[in-house]
Coordinates of C-alpha atoms in Angstrom, one line a residue:
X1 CA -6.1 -12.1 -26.2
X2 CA -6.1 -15.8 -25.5
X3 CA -9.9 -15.9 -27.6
X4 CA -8.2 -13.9 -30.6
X5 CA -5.4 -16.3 -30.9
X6 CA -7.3 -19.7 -30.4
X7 CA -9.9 -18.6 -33.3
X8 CA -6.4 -17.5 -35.4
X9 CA -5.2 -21.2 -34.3
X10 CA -8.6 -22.9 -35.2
X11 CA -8.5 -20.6 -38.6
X12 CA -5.6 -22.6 -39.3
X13 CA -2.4 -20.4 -38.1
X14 CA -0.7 -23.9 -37.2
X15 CA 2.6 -23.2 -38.1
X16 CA 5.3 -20.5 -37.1
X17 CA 7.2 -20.6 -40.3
X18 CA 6.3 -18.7 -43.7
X19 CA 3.4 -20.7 -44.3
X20 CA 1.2 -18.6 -42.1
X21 CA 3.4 -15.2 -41.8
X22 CA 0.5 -13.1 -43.1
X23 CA -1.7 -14.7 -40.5
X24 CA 0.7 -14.2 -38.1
X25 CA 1.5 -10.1 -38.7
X26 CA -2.3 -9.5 -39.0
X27 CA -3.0 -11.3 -35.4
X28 CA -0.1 -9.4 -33.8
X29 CA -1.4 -5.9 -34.9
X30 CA -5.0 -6.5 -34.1
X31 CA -3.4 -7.2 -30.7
X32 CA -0.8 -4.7 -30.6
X33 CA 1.7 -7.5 -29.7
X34 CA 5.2 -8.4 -31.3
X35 CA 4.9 -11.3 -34.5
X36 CA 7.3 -13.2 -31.6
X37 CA 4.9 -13.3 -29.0
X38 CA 2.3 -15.0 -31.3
X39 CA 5.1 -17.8 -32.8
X40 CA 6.0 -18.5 -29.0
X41 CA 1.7 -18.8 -28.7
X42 CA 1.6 -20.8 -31.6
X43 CA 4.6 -23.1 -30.7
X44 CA 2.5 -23.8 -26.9
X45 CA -0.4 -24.0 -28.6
X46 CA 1.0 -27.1 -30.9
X47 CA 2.4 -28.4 -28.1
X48 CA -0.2 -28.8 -25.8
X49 CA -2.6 -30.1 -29.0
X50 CA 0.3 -33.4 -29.0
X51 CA 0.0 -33.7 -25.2
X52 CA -3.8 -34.0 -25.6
X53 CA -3.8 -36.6 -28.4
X54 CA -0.5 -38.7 -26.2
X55 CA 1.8 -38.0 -28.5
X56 CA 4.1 -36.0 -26.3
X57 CA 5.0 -35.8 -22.7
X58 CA 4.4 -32.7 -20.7
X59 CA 7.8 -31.2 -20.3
X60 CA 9.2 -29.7 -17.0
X61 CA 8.4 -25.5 -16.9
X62 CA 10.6 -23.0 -15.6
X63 CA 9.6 -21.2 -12.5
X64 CA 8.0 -18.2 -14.0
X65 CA 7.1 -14.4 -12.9
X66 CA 3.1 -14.6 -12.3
X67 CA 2.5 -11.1 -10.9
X68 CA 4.2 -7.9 -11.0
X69 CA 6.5 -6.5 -13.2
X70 CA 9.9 -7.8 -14.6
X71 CA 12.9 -6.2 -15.8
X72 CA 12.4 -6.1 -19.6
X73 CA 8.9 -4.5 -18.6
X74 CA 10.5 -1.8 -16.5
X75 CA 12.9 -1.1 -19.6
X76 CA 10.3 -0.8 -21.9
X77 CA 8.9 1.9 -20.5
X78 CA 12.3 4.0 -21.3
X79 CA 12.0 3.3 -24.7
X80 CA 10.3 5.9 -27.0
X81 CA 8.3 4.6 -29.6
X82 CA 8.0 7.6 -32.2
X83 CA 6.3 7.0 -35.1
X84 CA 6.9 2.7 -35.4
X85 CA 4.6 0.4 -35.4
X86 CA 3.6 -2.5 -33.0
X87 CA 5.9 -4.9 -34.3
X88 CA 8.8 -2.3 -35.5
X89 CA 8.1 -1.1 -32.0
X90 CA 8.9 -4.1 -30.3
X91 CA 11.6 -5.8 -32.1
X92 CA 13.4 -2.2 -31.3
X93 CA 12.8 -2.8 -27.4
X94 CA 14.7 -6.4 -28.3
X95 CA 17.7 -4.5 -29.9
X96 CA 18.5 -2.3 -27.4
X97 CA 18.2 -4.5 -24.6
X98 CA 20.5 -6.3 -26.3
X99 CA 22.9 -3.1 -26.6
X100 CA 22.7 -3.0 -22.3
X101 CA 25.4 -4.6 -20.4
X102 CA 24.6 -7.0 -17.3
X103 CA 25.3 -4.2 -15.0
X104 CA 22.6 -2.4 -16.8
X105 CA 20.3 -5.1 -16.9
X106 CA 20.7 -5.6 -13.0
X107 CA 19.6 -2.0 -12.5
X108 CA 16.3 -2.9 -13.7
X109 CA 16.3 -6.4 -12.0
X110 CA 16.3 -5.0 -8.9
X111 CA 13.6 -2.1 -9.7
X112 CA 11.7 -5.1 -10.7
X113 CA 12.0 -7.1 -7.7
X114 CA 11.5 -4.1 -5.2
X115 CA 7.8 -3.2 -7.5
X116 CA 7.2 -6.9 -6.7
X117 CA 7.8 -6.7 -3.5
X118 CA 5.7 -3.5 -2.7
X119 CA 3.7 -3.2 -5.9
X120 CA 2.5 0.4 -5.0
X121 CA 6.1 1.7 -4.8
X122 CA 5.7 5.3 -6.5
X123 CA 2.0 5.4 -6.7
X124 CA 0.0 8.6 -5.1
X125 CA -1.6 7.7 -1.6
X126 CA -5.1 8.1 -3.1
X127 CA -4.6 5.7 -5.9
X128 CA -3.0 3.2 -2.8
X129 CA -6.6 3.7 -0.8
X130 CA -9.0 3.3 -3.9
X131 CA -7.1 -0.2 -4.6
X132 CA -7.3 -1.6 -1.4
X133 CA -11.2 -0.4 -0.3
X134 CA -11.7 -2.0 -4.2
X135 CA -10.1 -5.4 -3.0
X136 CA -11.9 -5.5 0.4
X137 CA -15.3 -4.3 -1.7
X138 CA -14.9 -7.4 -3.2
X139 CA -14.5 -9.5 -0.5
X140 CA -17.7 -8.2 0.9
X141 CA -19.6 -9.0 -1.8
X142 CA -18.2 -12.6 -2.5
X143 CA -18.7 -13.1 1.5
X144 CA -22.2 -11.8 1.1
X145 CA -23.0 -14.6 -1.8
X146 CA -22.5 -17.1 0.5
X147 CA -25.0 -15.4 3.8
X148 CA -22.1 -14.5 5.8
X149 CA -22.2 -10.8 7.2
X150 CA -19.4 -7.8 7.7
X151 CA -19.2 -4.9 8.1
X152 CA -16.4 -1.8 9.0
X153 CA -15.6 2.0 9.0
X154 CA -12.6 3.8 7.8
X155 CA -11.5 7.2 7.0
X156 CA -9.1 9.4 6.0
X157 CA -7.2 10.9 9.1
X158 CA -5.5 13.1 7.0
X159 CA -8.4 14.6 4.7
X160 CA -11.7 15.8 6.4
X161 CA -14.1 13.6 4.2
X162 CA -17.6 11.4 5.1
X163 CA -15.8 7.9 6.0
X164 CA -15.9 4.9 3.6
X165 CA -18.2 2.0 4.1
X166 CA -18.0 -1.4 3.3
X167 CA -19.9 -4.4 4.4
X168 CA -22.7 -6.8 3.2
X169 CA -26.1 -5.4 2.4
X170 CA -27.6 -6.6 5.8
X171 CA -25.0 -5.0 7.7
X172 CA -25.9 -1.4 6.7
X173 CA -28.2 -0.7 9.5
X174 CA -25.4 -1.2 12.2
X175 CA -23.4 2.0 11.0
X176 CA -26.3 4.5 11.8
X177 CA -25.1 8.3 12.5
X178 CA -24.0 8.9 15.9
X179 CA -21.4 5.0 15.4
X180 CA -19.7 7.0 12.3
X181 CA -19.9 10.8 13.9
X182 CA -18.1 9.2 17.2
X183 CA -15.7 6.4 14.7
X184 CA -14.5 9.9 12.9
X185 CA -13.9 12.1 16.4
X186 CA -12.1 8.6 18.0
X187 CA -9.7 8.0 15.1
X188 CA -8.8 11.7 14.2
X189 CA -10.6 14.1 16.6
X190 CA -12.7 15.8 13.6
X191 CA -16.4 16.4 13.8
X192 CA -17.4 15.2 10.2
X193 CA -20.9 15.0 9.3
X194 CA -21.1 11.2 8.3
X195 CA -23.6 9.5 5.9
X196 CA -26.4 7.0 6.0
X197 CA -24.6 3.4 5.2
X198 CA -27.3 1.9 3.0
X199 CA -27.1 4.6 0.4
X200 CA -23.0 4.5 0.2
X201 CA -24.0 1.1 -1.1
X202 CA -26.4 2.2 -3.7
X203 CA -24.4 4.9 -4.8
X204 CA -21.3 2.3 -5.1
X205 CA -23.4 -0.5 -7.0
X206 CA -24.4 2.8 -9.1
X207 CA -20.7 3.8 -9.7
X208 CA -19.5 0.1 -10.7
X209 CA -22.5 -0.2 -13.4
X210 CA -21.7 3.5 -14.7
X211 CA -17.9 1.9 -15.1
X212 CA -18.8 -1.2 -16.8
X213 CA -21.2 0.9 -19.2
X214 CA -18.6 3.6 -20.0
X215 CA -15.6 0.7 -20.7
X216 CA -17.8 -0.4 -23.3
X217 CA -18.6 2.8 -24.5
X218 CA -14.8 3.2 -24.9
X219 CA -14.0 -0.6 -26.3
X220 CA -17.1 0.0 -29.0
X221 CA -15.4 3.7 -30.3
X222 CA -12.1 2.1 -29.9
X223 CA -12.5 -1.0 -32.3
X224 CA -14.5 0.8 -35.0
X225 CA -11.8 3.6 -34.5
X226 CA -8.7 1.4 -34.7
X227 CA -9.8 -1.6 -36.5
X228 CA -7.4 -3.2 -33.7
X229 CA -8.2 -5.3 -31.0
X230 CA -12.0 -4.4 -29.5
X231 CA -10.0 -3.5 -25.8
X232 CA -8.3 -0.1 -25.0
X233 CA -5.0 -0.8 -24.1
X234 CA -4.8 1.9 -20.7
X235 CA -1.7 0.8 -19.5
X236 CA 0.2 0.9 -23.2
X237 CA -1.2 4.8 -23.7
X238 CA -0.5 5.4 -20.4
X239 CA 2.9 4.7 -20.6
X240 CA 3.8 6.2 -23.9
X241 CA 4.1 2.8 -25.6
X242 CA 0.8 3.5 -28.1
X243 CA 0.3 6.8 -29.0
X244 CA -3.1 8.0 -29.2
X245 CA -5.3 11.2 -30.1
X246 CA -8.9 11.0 -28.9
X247 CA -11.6 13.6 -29.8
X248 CA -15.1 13.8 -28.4
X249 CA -13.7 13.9 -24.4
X250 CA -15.4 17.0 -22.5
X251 CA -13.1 19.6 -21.9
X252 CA -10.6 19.4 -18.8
X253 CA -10.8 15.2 -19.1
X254 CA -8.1 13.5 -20.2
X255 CA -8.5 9.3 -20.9
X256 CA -7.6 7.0 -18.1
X257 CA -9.6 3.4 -17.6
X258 CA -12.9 3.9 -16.4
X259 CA -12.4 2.7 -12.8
X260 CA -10.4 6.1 -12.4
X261 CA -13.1 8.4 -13.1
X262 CA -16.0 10.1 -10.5
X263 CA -19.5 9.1 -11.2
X264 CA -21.2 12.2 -12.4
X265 CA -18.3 12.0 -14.8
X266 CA -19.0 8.6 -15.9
X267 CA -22.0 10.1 -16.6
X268 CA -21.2 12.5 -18.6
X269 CA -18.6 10.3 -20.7
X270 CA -21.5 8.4 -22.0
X271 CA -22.5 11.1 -23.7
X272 CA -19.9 11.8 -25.9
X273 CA -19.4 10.6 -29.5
X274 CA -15.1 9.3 -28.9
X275 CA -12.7 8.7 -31.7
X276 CA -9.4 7.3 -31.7
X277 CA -6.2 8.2 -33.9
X278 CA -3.0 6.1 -33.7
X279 CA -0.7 8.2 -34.1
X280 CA 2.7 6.8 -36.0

């Protein structure tokens, strides 16, 4: 978003005013963000230009929100958009925040601070796993870039499924058959038949090209679709705020961001011919 705006601002979408209102309207829907957001980018944006050339001091910021979600967020997410626009859409969210009283608003603080607290509040046990095996996945490879070596075993105690692997290449061979048979019978006396460690690894470096290929696949047929931004916005559709129809998705699929899907369906998503349709 950040590129998109910076070429706007080199363009010449200095100002906030009238002077560069088309500009302005024509950024915010390519980015499906509110004509607001982009004044308050501009307005930094000018700022920070005078700070570099000494004719300003750098002014004291407000503690800010850096992860998580917030309570005008959480809102949102009640709000039906219908058949608006991005901009219509989002000066609407404005208004009827407005219309809530602080009571109301402290209903949604406190969701807000409890997601923030325990960001997986509400999310399916699976989805819970996947993100943390993803997080320590990656701190396996960035401890393998630099030669130091891991390696570990987990599995699910309440499914009876081959365990998951992770660990640096030159670990692999510690996990042979009988360690995982005997990790699986200590941790939740089931006999499952485990697999060899080196090709969990192929299969996962395998997987994570597959994703990367197929959220291009979906960013290409997206922008020539939308004539928007060149990114699918997952979490907007997801959550009713953009309203989409998509053709070209094999039967029984429904579109979620890549790192959601299987690999054989990976697979077969980039085969398909997708098209998008906002709908208003």
């Amino acid at each position: 978003m950040n590129v998109k705006l910076e070429e706007a601002w080199k363009g010449g979408m200095k100002y906030a005013g009238k002077r560069c209102k088309d500009e302005i309207e024509e950024v915010a829907n390519s980015l499906a963000i509110s004509t607001e957001r982009v004044k308050e980018w501009i307005g930094n944006r000018n700022a920070k230009e005078r700070r570099e050339n000494g004719e300003g001091k750098p002014m004291k910021r407000k503690a800010a929100i850096t992860t998580g979600t917030n309570s005008y967020a959480l809102f949102a997410k009640t709000v039906k958009r219908g058949t608006m626009d991005g901009p219509t859409y989002c000066k609407h969210i404005a208004n009827e925040w407005g219309k809530l009283d602080e009571r109301e608003k402290e209903v949604f603080r406190e969701d807000a601070q409890q997601i923030r607290l325990d960001p997986y509040k509400g999310k399916p046990r699976e989805a819970v796993i996947s993100a943390q095996l993803n997080i320590i996945g990656q701190a396996c490879q960035t401890l393998d870039s630099i030669g130091y070596a891991v390696c570990g075993l987990g599995c699910d105690r309440e499914k009876e499924a081959a365990p998951d692997f992770f660990g640096t290449q030159d670990a692999a061979p510690f996990f042979d058959f009988d360690l995982q048979e005997k990790f699986i019978l200590f941790v939740s006396g089931k006999k499952i038949k485990a697999t060899k460690p080196d090709q969990t690894i192929c299969n996962e470096e395998e997987k994570k090209e597959l994703r990367q290929l197929v959220r291009k696949h979906f960013n290409a047929a997206w922008a020539i679709s939308t004539k928007l931004a060149t990114t699918v916005p997952y979490k907007e559709i997801t959550a009713g705020n953009i309203l989409v129809e998509v053709e070209g998705l094999p039967e029984g699929i429904t579109l979620k961001d890549p790192s959601s899907y299987g690999k054989e369906t990976l697979k077969e998503l980039l085969k398909t011919e997708m098209k998008f349709q906002i709908r208003y």
